[in-house]
Short mmCIF file of C-alpha atoms in Angstrom, two decimals:
data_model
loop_
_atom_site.label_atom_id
_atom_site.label_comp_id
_atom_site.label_asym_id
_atom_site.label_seq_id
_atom_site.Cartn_x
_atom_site.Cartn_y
_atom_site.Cartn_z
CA UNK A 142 -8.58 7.03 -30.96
CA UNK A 143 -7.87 3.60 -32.33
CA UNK A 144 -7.34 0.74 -35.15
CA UNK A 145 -7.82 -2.53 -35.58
CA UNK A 146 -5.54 -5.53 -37.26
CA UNK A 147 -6.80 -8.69 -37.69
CA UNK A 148 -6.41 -11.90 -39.23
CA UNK A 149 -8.55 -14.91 -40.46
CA UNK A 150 -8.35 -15.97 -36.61
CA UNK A 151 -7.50 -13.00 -34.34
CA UNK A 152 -8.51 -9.73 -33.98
CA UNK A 153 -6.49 -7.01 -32.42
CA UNK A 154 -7.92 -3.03 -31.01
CA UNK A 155 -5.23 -0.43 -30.23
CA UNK A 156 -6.87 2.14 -28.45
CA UNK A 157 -5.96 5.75 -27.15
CA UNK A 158 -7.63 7.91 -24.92
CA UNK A 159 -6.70 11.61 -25.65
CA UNK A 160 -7.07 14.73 -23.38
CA UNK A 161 -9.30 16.66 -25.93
CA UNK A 162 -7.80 20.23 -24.37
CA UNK A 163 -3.75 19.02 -24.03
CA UNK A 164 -3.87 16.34 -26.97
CA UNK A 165 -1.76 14.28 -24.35
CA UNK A 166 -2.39 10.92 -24.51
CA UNK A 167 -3.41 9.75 -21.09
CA UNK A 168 -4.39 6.15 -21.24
CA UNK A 169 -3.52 3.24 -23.85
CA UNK A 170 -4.69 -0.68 -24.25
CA UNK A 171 -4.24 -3.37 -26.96
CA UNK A 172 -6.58 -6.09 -26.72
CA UNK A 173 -6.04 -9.07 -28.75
CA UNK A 174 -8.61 -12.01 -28.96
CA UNK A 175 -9.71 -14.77 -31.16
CA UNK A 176 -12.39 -14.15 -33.60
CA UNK A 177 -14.80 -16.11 -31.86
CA UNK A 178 -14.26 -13.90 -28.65
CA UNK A 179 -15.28 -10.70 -30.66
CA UNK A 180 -18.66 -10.23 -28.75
CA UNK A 181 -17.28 -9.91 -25.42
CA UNK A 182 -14.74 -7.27 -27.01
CA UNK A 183 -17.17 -4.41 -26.12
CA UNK A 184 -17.36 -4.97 -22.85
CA UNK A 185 -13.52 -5.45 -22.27
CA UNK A 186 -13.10 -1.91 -23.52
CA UNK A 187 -16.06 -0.58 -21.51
CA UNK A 188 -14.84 -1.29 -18.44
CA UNK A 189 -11.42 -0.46 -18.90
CA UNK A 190 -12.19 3.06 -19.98
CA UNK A 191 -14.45 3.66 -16.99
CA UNK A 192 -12.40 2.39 -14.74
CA UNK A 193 -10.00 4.62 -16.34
CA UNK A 194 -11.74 7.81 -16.15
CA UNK A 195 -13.36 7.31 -12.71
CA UNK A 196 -9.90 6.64 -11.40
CA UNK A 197 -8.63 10.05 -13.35
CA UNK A 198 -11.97 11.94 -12.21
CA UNK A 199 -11.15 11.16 -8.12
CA UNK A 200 -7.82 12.09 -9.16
CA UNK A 201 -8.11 15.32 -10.44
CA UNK A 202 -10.28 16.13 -6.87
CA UNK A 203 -6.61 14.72 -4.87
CA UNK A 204 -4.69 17.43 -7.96
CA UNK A 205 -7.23 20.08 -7.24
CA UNK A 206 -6.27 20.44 -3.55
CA UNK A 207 -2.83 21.83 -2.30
CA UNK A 208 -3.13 19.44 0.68
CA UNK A 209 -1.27 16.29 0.15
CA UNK A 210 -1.92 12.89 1.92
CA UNK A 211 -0.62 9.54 1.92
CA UNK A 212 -1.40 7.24 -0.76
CA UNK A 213 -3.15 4.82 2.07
CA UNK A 214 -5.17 7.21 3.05
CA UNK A 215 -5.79 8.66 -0.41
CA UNK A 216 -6.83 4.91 -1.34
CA UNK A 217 -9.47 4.80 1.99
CA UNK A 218 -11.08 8.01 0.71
CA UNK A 219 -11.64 7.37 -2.51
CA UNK A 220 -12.76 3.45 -1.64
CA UNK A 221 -15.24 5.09 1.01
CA UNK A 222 -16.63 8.07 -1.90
CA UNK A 223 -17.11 4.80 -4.14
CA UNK A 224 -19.41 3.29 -1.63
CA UNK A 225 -21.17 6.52 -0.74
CA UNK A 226 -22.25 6.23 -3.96
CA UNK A 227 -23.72 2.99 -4.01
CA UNK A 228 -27.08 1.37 -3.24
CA UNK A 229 -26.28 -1.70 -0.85
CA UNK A 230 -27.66 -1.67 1.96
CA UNK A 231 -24.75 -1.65 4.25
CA UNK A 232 -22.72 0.61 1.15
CA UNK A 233 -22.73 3.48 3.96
CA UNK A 234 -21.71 1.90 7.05
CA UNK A 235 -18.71 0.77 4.70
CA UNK A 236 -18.38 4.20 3.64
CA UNK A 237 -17.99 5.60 7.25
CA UNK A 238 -15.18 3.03 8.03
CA UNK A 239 -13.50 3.64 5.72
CA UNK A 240 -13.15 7.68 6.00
CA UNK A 241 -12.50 6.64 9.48
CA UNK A 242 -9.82 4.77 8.42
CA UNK A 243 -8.14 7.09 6.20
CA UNK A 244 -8.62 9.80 9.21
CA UNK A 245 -6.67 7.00 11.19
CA UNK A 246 -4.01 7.32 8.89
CA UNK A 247 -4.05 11.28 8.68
CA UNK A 248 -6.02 13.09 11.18
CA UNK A 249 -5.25 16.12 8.86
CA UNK A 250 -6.93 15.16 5.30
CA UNK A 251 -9.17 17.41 4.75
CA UNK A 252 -11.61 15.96 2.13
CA UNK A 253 -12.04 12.77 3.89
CA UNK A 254 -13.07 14.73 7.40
CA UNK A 255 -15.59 16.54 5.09
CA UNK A 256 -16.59 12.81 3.90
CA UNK A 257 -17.16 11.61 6.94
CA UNK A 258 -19.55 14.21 8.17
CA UNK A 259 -21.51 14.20 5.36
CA UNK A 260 -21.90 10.52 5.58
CA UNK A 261 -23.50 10.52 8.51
CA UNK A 262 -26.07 13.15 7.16
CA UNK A 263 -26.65 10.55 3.90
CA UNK A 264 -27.33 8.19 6.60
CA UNK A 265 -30.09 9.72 8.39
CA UNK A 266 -31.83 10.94 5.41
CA UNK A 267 -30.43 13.84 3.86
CA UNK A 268 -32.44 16.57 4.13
CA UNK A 269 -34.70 14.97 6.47
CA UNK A 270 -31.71 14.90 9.05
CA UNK A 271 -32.26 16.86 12.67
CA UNK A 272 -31.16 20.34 12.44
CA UNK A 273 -28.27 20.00 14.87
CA UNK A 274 -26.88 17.34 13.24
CA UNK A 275 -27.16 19.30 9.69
CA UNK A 276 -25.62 22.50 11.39
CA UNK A 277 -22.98 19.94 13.13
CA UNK A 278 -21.83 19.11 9.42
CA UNK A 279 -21.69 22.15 8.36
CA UNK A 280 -19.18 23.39 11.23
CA UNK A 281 -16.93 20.05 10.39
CA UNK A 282 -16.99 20.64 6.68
CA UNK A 283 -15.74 24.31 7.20
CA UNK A 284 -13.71 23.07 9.35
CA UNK A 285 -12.38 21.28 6.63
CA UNK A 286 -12.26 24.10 4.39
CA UNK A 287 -10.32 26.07 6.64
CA UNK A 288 -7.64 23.05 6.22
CA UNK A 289 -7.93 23.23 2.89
CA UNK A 290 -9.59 25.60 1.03
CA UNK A 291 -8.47 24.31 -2.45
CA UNK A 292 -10.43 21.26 -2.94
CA UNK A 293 -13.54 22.11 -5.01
CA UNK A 294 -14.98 18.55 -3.70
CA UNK A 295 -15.44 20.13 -0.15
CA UNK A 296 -17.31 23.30 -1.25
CA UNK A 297 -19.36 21.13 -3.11
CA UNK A 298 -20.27 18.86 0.03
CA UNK A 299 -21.10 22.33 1.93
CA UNK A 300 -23.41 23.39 -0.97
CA UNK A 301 -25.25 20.05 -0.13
CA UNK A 302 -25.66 20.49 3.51
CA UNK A 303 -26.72 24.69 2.78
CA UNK A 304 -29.43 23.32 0.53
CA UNK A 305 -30.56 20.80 3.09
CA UNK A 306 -30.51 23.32 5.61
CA UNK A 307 -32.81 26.02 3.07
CA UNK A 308 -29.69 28.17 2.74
CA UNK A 309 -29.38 28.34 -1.32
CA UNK A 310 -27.65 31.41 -1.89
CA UNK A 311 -25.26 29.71 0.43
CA UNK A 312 -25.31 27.15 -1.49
CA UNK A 313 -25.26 28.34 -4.86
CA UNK A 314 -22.11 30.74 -3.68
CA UNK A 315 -20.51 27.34 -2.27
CA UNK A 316 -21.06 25.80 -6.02
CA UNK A 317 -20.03 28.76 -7.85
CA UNK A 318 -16.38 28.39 -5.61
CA UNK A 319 -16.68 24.87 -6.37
CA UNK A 320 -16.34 25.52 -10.32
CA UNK A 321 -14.02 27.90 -9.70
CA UNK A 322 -11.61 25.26 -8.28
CA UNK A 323 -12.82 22.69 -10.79
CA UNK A 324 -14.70 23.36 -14.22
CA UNK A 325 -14.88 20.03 -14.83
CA UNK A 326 -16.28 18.74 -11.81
CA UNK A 327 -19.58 16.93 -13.07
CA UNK A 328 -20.91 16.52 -8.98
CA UNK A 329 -21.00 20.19 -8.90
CA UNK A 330 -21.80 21.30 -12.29
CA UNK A 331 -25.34 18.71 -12.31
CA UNK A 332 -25.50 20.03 -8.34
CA UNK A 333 -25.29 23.56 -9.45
CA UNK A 334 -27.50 23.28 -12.64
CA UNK A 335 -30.61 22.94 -10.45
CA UNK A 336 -29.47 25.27 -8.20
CA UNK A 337 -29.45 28.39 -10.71
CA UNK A 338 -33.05 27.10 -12.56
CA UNK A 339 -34.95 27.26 -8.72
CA UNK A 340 -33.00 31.11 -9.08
CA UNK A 341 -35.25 31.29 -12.52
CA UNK A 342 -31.86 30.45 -14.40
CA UNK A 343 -33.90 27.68 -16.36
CA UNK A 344 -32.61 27.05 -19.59
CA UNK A 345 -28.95 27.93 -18.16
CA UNK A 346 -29.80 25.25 -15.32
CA UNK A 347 -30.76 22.39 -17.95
CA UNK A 348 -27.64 23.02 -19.68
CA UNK A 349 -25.45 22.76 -16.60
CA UNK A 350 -26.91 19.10 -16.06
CA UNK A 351 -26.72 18.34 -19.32
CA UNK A 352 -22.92 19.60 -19.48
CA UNK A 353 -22.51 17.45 -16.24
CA UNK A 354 -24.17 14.44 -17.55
CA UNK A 355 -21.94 14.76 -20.93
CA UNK A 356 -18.57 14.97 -19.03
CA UNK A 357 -19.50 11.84 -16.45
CA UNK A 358 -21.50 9.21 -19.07
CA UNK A 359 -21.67 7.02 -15.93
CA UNK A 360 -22.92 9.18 -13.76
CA UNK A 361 -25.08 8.71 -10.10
CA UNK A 362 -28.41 8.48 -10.19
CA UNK A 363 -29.15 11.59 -8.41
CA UNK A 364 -28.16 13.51 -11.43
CA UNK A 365 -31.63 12.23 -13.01
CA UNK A 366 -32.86 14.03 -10.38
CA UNK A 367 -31.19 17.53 -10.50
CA UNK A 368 -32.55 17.36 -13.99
CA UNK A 369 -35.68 16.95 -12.90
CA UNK A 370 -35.50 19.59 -10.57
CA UNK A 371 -34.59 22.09 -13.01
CA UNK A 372 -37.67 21.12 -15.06
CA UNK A 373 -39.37 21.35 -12.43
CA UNK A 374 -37.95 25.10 -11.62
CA UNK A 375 -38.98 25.87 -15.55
CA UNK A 376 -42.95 24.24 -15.14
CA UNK A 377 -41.97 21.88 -17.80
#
C-alpha cells in the first residue's frame, strides 16, 4: 500500500508492505527526492522490498524450526545459502566457508550441517556426483533431521539428494513433509511441482511452479527449469 505528496520540487512515496493473511503491516519506507531524481525512484523501492522479503523469506525457514541458534551463526548460514545461490565462480567455495563457519560457532545447527553437505554435492555436479558421496549426504542431512526435524528447509535439501540418487517417492514424501512445515516455501513448492507432473500429476505440477514462482518474483534460475520439467512430464 502507499501514497504520494509532492510539491513543485519534491516528491515524497509512503509505502506499506502488508501480510495479505494477518493484515499486519510488516515493513514501511518514505522516500523523499527531488523531482528531477524521480527516475531512479523505481529502483530505490525495488531493492528495498526485495531485500525486504528475501530477508523475511530466510527468516521464516530460522521461525519454522524449533532449534534456535545464535544470531552469528544464523547470519553465516544465511550469507552462505545466498552464495549457494549464485553464479560466481568461486560463489561455492564461499558458500562452504561460510557454513563452516557458522558450524564453528554451533556445532549443533542443524540447517547449516544440512547446508554444508549439500554444498559439496552442488560442487561436484549435482546429480552427476559419485554415489558414495550422494549417499554420504544423505546420512548427514538426516542426521540433521534427527536434530531437528522442524525445519521444512532440511526435508527439502533431502528431497534433492533422493532425486539425485533416483529415489522420487523418497523424494516426493520428503517435499510433501516439507510443505507440511512450510506452505509457503517457494524452494519446495517449484521443487515439488515437477516432482508430482513426472508422477503424471501434470497440470497440478505446472500449478505448483507457477504458485512458487508467484510467491518468490525473484526467484533462482533453476525454477525455469522445474517448469520445464513438468512440461516436459505433460509432452508439451
Amino acid at each position: 500500500q502507499g501514497s504520494l505528496q509532492h510539491t513543485p520540487s519534491r516528491l515524497r512515496v509512503s509505502l506499506r508492505l502488508i501480510d495479505s493473511t494477518s493484515r499486519a503491516q510488516t515493513w514501511s519506507e518514505v522516500f523523499d527526492c527531488a523531482i528531477g531524481d524521480v527516475p531512479g525512484i523505481p529502483d530505490q523501492i525495488t531493492r528495498a522490498i526485495i531485500a525486504t522479503l528475501e530477508n523475511r523469506a530466510e527468516s521464516s525457514v530460522l521461525t519454522g524450526s524449533q532449534a534456535k541458534t545464535t544470531m552469528a551463526a544464523y547470519s553465516s548460514a544465511m550469507r552462505g545459502i545466498k552464495h549457494l545461490r549464485g553464479y560466481a565462480t568461486d560463489d561455492n567455495e564461499k558458500a562452504l566457508s561460510l557454513f563452516r563457519q557458522a558450524l564453528d560457532l554451533d556445532p549443533d545447527y542443524a540447517l547449516a550441517q544440512a547446508y554444508l553437505a549439500f554444498t559439496e554435492v552442488v560442487m561436484n555436479d549435482y546429480d552427476a556426483a559419485p554415489r558414495t558421496l550422494l549417499l554420504d549426504c544423505k546420512r548427514r542431512i538426516d542426521q540433521a533431521l534427527a536434530n531437528d526435524p522442524h525445519d521444512g528447509r532440511i526435508h527439502w535439501l533431502l528431497a534433492s539428494v533422493h532425486s539425485y540418487l533416483r529415489e522420487f517417492e523418497d523424494e516426493k514424501r520428503q517435499l510433501e513433509r516439507a510443505l507440511a512445515l512450510n506452505p509457503n516455501d517457494a524452494n519446495a513448492k517449484a521443487s515439488y511441482g515437477s516432482a508430482i507432473a513426472s508422477f503424471g500429476f501434470h497440470e497440478e505440477g505446472l500449478n505448483e511452479v507457477r504458485e512458487a514462482m508467484a510467491l518468490n518474483p525473484f526467484h533462482p534460475e533453476w525454477y525455469w527449469l522445474s517448469l520445464g520439467d513438468a512440461f516436459l512430464a505433460a509432452e508439451r
